[in-house]
Amino acid sequence: MASQTQGIQQLLAAEKRAAEKVSEARKRKQKRLKQAKEEAQDEIEKYRQERERQFKEFEAKHMGSREGVAAKIDADTVQKIEKMNRDIQSNKNPIIQEVLGLAYDIKPEVHKNFLLKLNASK
């Protein structure tokens, strides 16, 4: 009977050691997964930074800087406004004369709908 108790104690001790080994293996696995995830995040960040740098180089090469583009748009806008103002000044008097001529040149005539009504009532 003592040998059975001793055998059971050995089995329990072996089971405990096996559980500890499984637990340690799980911990190592979790640690490796966490490390792999961190490494992947680092690689993703490096790749993103590299692509961002390439994009900025491309943008600077083909478009110029944003400030340069904004300055060019502002300059174009100022030029267009100045041209419009010159066109207004040069065409103002002829346009006013034309509008006044149309307002003064009144030719009274009976509307065609009224004429149809008169003809229909006859």
Coordinates of N, CA and C in Angstrom, one line a residue:
M1 N 0.8 -1.2 0.0 CA 0.0 0.0 0.0 C 0.9 1.3 0.0
A2 N 2.0 1.2 0.7 CA 2.9 2.3 0.7 C 3.4 2.6 -0.7
S3 N 3.6 1.5 -1.4 CA 4.2 1.7 -2.8 C 3.1 2.4 -3.7
Q4 N 1.9 2.0 -3.4 CA 0.8 2.7 -4.2 C 0.7 4.2 -3.9
T5 N 0.8 4.5 -2.6 CA 0.8 5.9 -2.2 C 2.0 6.6 -2.8
Q6 N 3.1 6.0 -2.8 CA 4.3 6.6 -3.3 C 4.2 6.7 -4.9
G7 N 3.6 5.8 -5.5 CA 3.4 5.8 -7.0 C 2.4 7.0 -7.3
I8 N 1.3 7.1 -6.5 CA 0.4 8.2 -6.7 C 1.1 9.5 -6.5
Q9 N 1.9 9.7 -5.5 CA 2.6 10.9 -5.2 C 3.6 11.2 -6.4
Q10 N 4.2 10.2 -7.0 CA 5.1 10.5 -8.1 C 4.3 10.9 -9.3
L11 N 3.1 10.3 -9.5 CA 2.2 10.7 -10.7 C 1.7 12.1 -10.5
L12 N 1.3 12.5 -9.3 CA 0.9 13.8 -9.0 C 2.0 14.8 -9.2
A13 N 3.2 14.5 -8.8 CA 4.4 15.4 -9.0 C 4.7 15.5 -10.5
A14 N 4.6 14.4 -11.2 CA 4.9 14.4 -12.6 C 3.8 15.3 -13.3
E15 N 2.6 15.1 -12.9 CA 1.5 15.9 -13.5 C 1.7 17.4 -13.2
K16 N 2.1 17.7 -12.0 CA 2.4 19.1 -11.7 C 3.5 19.7 -12.5
R17 N 4.6 18.9 -12.7 CA 5.7 19.4 -13.5 C 5.2 19.6 -15.0
A18 N 4.4 18.7 -15.5 CA 3.9 18.8 -16.8 C 3.1 20.0 -17.0
A19 N 2.2 20.3 -16.0 CA 1.4 21.5 -16.0 C 2.2 22.8 -16.0
E20 N 3.3 22.7 -15.2 CA 4.2 23.9 -15.2 C 4.9 24.1 -16.5
K21 N 5.3 23.0 -17.2 CA 6.0 23.1 -18.5 C 5.0 23.6 -19.5
V22 N 3.8 23.1 -19.5 CA 2.8 23.6 -20.4 C 2.5 25.1 -20.2
S23 N 2.4 25.5 -18.9 CA 2.2 26.9 -18.6 C 3.4 27.8 -19.1
E24 N 4.6 27.3 -18.9 CA 5.8 28.0 -19.3 C 5.8 28.1 -20.9
A25 N 5.4 27.0 -21.5 CA 5.4 27.0 -23.0 C 4.3 28.0 -23.5
R26 N 3.2 28.1 -22.8 CA 2.2 29.1 -23.2 C 2.7 30.5 -23.0
K27 N 3.4 30.7 -21.9 CA 3.9 32.1 -21.7 C 4.9 32.4 -22.7
R28 N 5.8 31.5 -23.1 CA 6.8 31.8 -24.1 C 6.1 32.1 -25.5
K29 N 5.1 31.3 -25.7 CA 4.3 31.5 -27.0 C 3.7 32.9 -27.0
Q30 N 3.1 33.3 -25.9 CA 2.5 34.6 -25.8 C 3.5 35.7 -26.0
K31 N 4.7 35.5 -25.3 CA 5.8 36.4 -25.4 C 6.3 36.6 -26.9
R32 N 6.4 35.4 -27.6 CA 6.9 35.4 -29.0 C 5.8 36.1 -29.9
L33 N 4.5 35.8 -29.6 CA 3.5 36.5 -30.4 C 3.5 38.0 -30.2
K34 N 3.7 38.4 -29.0 CA 3.7 39.8 -28.7 C 4.9 40.5 -29.3
Q35 N 6.1 39.8 -29.3 CA 7.3 40.3 -29.9 C 7.1 40.4 -31.4
A36 N 6.5 39.4 -32.0 CA 6.3 39.3 -33.5 C 5.3 40.5 -33.9
K37 N 4.3 40.7 -33.1 CA 3.4 41.8 -33.3 C 4.1 43.2 -33.3
E38 N 5.0 43.4 -32.3 CA 5.7 44.6 -32.2 C 6.6 44.8 -33.3
E39 N 7.3 43.7 -33.7 CA 8.2 43.8 -34.9 C 7.4 44.1 -36.2
A40 N 6.3 43.5 -36.3 CA 5.5 43.8 -37.5 C 5.0 45.3 -37.5
Q41 N 4.6 45.8 -36.3 CA 4.2 47.2 -36.2 C 5.4 48.1 -36.6
D42 N 6.6 47.8 -36.1 CA 7.8 48.6 -36.4 C 8.0 48.6 -37.9
E43 N 7.9 47.4 -38.6 CA 8.1 47.3 -40.0 C 7.0 48.1 -40.8
I44 N 5.8 48.0 -40.3 CA 4.7 48.8 -40.9 C 5.0 50.3 -40.8
E45 N 5.4 50.7 -39.6 CA 5.7 52.1 -39.4 C 6.9 52.6 -40.3
K46 N 7.9 51.8 -40.4 CA 9.1 52.1 -41.3 C 8.6 52.2 -42.7
Y47 N 7.8 51.3 -43.1 CA 7.3 51.3 -44.5 C 6.5 52.5 -44.8
R48 N 5.6 52.8 -43.8 CA 4.7 54.0 -44.0 C 5.5 55.3 -44.1
Q49 N 6.6 55.4 -43.2 CA 7.4 56.6 -43.3 C 8.2 56.7 -44.6
E50 N 8.6 55.6 -45.1 CA 9.4 55.6 -46.4 C 8.4 56.0 -47.5
R51 N 7.2 55.4 -47.5 CA 6.3 55.8 -48.6 C 5.9 57.3 -48.5
E52 N 5.7 57.8 -47.3 CA 5.4 59.2 -47.0 C 6.5 60.1 -47.6
R53 N 7.8 59.7 -47.3 CA 8.9 60.4 -47.8 C 9.0 60.4 -49.3
Q54 N 8.7 59.3 -49.9 CA 8.7 59.2 -51.4 C 7.6 60.1 -52.0
F55 N 6.4 60.0 -51.3 CA 5.3 60.9 -51.8 C 5.7 62.3 -51.7
K56 N 6.3 62.8 -50.6 CA 6.7 64.2 -50.5 C 7.7 64.6 -51.5
E57 N 8.6 63.7 -51.8 CA 9.6 64.0 -52.9 C 8.9 64.1 -54.2
F58 N 8.0 63.2 -54.5 CA 7.3 63.2 -55.8 C 6.5 64.5 -55.9
E59 N 5.8 64.8 -54.8 CA 5.0 66.0 -54.8 C 5.8 67.3 -55.0
A60 N 7.0 67.4 -54.3 CA 7.8 68.5 -54.4 C 8.4 68.6 -55.9
K61 N 8.7 67.5 -56.4 CA 9.3 67.4 -57.8 C 8.3 67.8 -58.8
H62 N 7.0 67.3 -58.7 CA 6.0 67.6 -59.8 C 5.1 68.7 -59.5
M63 N 4.9 69.1 -58.3 CA 3.9 70.2 -58.0 C 4.6 71.4 -57.4
G64 N 5.7 71.2 -56.8 CA 6.3 72.3 -56.0 C 5.7 72.3 -54.6
S65 N 6.1 73.2 -53.8 CA 5.7 73.2 -52.4 C 4.2 73.7 -52.4
R66 N 3.5 73.4 -51.3 CA 2.2 73.9 -51.2 C 2.1 75.4 -51.1
E67 N 3.1 76.0 -50.5 CA 3.2 77.5 -50.4 C 3.3 78.1 -51.8
G68 N 4.2 77.4 -52.6 CA 4.4 77.9 -54.0 C 3.2 77.8 -54.8
V69 N 2.4 76.7 -54.7 CA 1.2 76.5 -55.4 C 0.2 77.6 -55.0
A70 N 0.1 77.8 -53.7 CA -0.9 78.8 -53.1 C -0.5 80.2 -53.6
A71 N 0.8 80.5 -53.7 CA 1.3 81.8 -54.2 C 0.9 82.0 -55.6
K72 N 1.1 80.9 -56.4 CA 0.8 81.0 -57.8 C -0.7 81.2 -58.1
I73 N -1.5 80.5 -57.3 CA -3.0 80.7 -57.4 C -3.3 82.2 -57.0
D74 N -2.7 82.7 -56.0 CA -3.0 84.1 -55.6 C -2.6 85.1 -56.7
A75 N -1.5 84.8 -57.3 CA -1.0 85.8 -58.3 C -1.9 85.7 -59.5
D76 N -2.3 84.5 -59.9 CA -3.2 84.3 -61.0 C -4.6 85.0 -60.8
T77 N -5.1 84.9 -59.5 CA -6.3 85.5 -59.2 C -6.2 87.0 -59.2
V78 N -5.1 87.6 -58.7 CA -4.9 89.0 -58.8 C -4.9 89.5 -60.3
Q79 N -4.2 88.8 -61.1 CA -4.1 89.1 -62.5 C -5.5 89.1 -63.2
K80 N -6.3 88.1 -62.9 CA -7.6 88.0 -63.5 C -8.5 89.1 -63.0
I81 N -8.5 89.4 -61.7 CA -9.3 90.5 -61.2 C -8.9 91.8 -61.9
E82 N -7.6 92.1 -62.0 CA -7.1 93.3 -62.7 C -7.6 93.4 -64.1
K83 N -7.6 92.3 -64.8 CA -8.1 92.2 -66.2 C -9.6 92.5 -66.3
M84 N -10.3 91.9 -65.3 CA -11.8 92.2 -65.3 C -12.0 93.7 -65.0
N85 N -11.3 94.2 -64.1 CA -11.5 95.7 -63.8 C -11.2 96.5 -65.0
R86 N -10.1 96.2 -65.8 CA -9.8 96.9 -67.0 C -10.9 96.8 -68.0
D87 N -11.4 95.6 -68.2 CA -12.5 95.3 -69.1 C -13.7 96.1 -68.8
I88 N -14.0 96.2 -67.5 CA -15.2 96.9 -67.0 C -15.0 98.4 -67.4
Q89 N -13.8 99.0 -67.1 CA -13.6 100.4 -67.3 C -13.7 100.7 -68.8
S90 N -13.1 99.8 -69.6 CA -13.1 100.1 -71.1 C -14.5 99.9 -71.7
N91 N -15.3 99.0 -71.2 CA -16.6 98.7 -71.8 C -17.8 99.4 -71.0
K92 N -17.5 100.1 -70.0 CA -18.6 100.6 -69.1 C -19.5 101.6 -69.9
N93 N -18.9 102.6 -70.5 CA -19.7 103.6 -71.2 C -20.5 103.0 -72.4
P94 N -19.9 102.2 -73.2 CA -20.7 101.6 -74.3 C -21.9 100.8 -73.8
I95 N -21.7 100.0 -72.8 CA -22.7 99.2 -72.2 C -23.8 100.1 -71.6
I96 N -23.5 101.1 -70.9 CA -24.5 102.0 -70.3 C -25.3 102.6 -71.4
Q97 N -24.6 103.1 -72.5 CA -25.4 103.7 -73.6 C -26.3 102.7 -74.3
E98 N -25.9 101.4 -74.4 CA -26.7 100.4 -75.0 C -27.9 100.1 -74.2
V99 N -27.7 100.0 -72.9 CA -28.8 99.7 -71.9 C -29.8 100.9 -72.0
L100 N -29.3 102.1 -71.9 CA -30.2 103.3 -72.0 C -30.9 103.4 -73.3
G101 N -30.2 103.0 -74.4 CA -30.9 103.0 -75.7 C -32.0 102.0 -75.7
L102 N -31.9 100.9 -75.2 CA -32.9 99.9 -75.1 C -34.1 100.4 -74.2
A103 N -33.8 101.1 -73.1 CA -34.8 101.6 -72.2 C -35.6 102.7 -72.9
Y104 N -34.9 103.6 -73.6 CA -35.6 104.7 -74.3 C -36.3 104.4 -75.5
D105 N -35.9 103.4 -76.2 CA -36.5 103.0 -77.5 C -37.6 102.1 -77.3
I106 N -38.8 102.7 -76.9 CA -40.0 101.9 -76.6 C -40.9 101.9 -77.8
K107 N -41.3 100.8 -78.2 CA -42.2 100.6 -79.4 C -43.5 99.9 -78.8
P108 N -44.5 100.7 -78.5 CA -45.7 100.1 -78.0 C -46.4 99.3 -79.0
E109 N -46.8 98.1 -78.7 CA -47.5 97.2 -79.6 C -48.4 96.3 -78.7
V110 N -49.4 95.9 -79.3 CA -50.4 95.0 -78.6 C -49.8 93.6 -78.5
H111 N -49.9 93.0 -77.4 CA -49.4 91.6 -77.2 C -50.1 90.6 -78.1
K112 N -49.5 89.6 -78.6 CA -50.1 88.7 -79.5 C -51.2 87.9 -78.8
N113 N -51.1 87.6 -77.5 CA -52.2 86.9 -76.9 C -53.5 87.8 -76.8
F114 N -53.3 89.1 -76.7 CA -54.5 90.0 -76.7 C -55.1 90.0 -78.1
L115 N -54.3 90.0 -79.1 CA -54.8 90.0 -80.5 C -55.5 88.7 -80.8
L116 N -55.0 87.5 -80.3 CA -55.7 86.3 -80.5 C -57.1 86.3 -79.8
K117 N -57.2 86.9 -78.6 CA -58.4 87.0 -77.9 C -59.4 87.9 -78.7
L118 N -58.9 89.0 -79.3 CA -59.8 89.9 -80.0 C -60.3 89.1 -81.3
N119 N -59.4 88.4 -81.9 CA -59.8 87.7 -83.2 C -60.8 86.5 -82.8
A120 N -60.6 85.9 -81.7 CA -61.5 84.8 -81.3 C -62.9 85.3 -80.9
S121 N -63.0 86.5 -80.4 CA -64.3 87.0 -80.0 C -65.1 87.5 -81.2
K122 N -64.5 87.7 -82.3 CA -65.2 88.2 -83.5 C -66.0 87.1 -84.2

